[in-house]
Short mmCIF file of C-alpha atoms in Angstrom, two decimals:
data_model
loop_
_atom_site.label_atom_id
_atom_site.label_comp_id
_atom_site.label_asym_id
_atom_site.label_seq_id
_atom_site.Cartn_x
_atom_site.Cartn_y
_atom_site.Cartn_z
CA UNK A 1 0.00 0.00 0.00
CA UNK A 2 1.03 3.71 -0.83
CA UNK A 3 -0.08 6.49 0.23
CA UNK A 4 0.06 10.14 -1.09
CA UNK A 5 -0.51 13.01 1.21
CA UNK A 6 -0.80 16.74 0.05
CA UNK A 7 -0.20 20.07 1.88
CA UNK A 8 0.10 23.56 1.23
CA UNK A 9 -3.52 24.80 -0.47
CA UNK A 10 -5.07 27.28 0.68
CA UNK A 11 -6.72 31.38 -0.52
CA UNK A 12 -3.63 34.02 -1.43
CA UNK A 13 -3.79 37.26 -2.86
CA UNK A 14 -2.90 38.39 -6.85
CA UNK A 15 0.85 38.61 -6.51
CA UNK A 16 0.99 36.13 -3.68
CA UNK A 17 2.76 32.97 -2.94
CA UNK A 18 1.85 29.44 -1.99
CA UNK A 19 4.16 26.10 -1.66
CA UNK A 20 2.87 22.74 -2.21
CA UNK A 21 3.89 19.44 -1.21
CA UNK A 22 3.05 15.77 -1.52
CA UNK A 23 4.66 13.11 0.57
CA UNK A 24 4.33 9.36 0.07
CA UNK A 25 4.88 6.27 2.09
CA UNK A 26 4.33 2.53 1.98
CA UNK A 27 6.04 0.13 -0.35
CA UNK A 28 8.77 2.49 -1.94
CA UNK A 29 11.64 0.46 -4.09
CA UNK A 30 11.80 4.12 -5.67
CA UNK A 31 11.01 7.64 -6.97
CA UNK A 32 10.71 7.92 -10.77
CA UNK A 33 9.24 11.13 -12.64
CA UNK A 34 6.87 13.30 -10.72
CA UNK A 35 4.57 16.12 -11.24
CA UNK A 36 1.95 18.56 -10.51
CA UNK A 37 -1.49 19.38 -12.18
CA UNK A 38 -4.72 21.10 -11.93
CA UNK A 39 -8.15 20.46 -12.87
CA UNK A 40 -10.22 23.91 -13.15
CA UNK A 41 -14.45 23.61 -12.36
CA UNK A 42 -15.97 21.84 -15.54
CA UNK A 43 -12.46 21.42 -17.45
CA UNK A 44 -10.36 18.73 -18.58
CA UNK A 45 -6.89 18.32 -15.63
CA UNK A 46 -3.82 19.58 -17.11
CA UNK A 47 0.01 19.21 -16.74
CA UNK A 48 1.77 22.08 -14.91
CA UNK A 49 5.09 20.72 -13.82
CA UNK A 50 6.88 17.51 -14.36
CA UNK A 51 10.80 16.43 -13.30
CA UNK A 52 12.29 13.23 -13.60
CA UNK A 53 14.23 11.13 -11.95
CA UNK A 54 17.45 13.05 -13.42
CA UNK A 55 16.07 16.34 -12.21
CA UNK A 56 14.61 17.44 -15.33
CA UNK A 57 12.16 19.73 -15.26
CA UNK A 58 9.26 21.21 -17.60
CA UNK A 59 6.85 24.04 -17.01
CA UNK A 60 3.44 24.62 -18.77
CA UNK A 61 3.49 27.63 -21.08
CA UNK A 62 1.22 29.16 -18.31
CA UNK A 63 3.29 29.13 -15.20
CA UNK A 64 7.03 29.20 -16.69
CA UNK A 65 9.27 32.02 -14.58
CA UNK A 66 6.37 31.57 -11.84
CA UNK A 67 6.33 28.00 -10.52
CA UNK A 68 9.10 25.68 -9.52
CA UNK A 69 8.81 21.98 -8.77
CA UNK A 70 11.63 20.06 -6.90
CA UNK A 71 12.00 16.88 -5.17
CA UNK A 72 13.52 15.11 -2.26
CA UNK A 73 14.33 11.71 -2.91
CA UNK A 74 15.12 11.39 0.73
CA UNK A 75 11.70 12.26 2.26
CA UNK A 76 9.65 10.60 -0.96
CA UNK A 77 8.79 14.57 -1.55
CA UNK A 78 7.73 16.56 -4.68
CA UNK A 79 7.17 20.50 -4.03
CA UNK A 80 5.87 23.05 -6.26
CA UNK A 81 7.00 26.86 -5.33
CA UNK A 82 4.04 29.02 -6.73
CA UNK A 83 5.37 32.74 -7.04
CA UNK A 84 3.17 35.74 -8.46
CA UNK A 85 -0.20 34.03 -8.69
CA UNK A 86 -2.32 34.97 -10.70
CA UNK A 87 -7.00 34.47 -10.01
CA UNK A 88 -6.28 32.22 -13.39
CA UNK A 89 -4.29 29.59 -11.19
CA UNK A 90 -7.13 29.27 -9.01
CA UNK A 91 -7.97 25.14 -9.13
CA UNK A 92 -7.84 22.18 -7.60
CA UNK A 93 -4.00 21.06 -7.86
CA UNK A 94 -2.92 16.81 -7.85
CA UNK A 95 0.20 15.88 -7.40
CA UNK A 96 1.81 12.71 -9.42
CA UNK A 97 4.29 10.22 -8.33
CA UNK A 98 5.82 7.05 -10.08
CA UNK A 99 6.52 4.54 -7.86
CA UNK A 100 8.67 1.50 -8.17
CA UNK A 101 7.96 -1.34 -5.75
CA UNK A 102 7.50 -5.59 -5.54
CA UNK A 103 3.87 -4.96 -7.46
CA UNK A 104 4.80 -2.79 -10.00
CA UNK A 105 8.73 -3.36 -10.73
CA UNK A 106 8.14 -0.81 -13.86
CA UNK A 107 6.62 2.05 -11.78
CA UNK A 108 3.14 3.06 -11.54
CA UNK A 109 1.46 6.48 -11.14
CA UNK A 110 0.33 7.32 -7.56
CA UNK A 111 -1.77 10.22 -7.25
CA UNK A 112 -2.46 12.34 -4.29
CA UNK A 113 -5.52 14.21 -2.99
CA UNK A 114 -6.45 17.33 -4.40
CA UNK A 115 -5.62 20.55 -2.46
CA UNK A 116 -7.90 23.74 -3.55
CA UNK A 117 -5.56 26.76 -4.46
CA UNK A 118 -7.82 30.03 -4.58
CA UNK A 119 -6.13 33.35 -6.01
CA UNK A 120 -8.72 36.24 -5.03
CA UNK A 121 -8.70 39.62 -3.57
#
């Protein structure tokens, strides 16, 4: 069993800042790629931030030079920084982690809770 646990949502200001974290436990052999996305009210959930195992990183068009993802292989952590927010980044954001252990020797994608982020004055 693995679990996935978020932290970090909650209401910020235009301009504002916000950090997000997941952290997993359980059966861990280990960490592969990772990433964030978000799911806005009656849309389709999209990719915002990915990073391999390499450290590797890609942005959606929409948050480059605003967001930052990172990991810490040694907690079984992925974090997204969230600078300058903007009322468009207001969603419900998932985190994404492949996970390597004796059930699934080729990885398979856990996904965590969503956490609301709301950007509003």
């Amino acid at each position: 069993q693995v679990q996935v646990v978020p932290s970090g949502g909650g209401l910020v200001q235009p301009g504002g800042s916000l950090r997000l974290s997941c952290a997993a436990s359980g059966s861990i052999l280990g960490l592969n790629a990772m990433g964030w996305y978000r799911q806005h009210p009656g849309e389709e959930r999209e990719l915002v931030a990915t990073i391999s195992r390499s450290g590797s990183v890609n942005y959606a068009d929409s948050v480059k030079g605003r967001f930052t993802i990172s990991r810490d292989n040694a907690k079984n952590m992925v974090s997204l920084q969230m600078n300058s927010l903007k009322p468009e980044d207001t969603a419900v954001y998932y985190c994404k982690m492949t996970i390597t252990n004796y059930y699934y020797p080729s990885g398979y994608d856990y996904w965590g809770r969503g956490t609301q982020v709301t950007v509003s004055s």
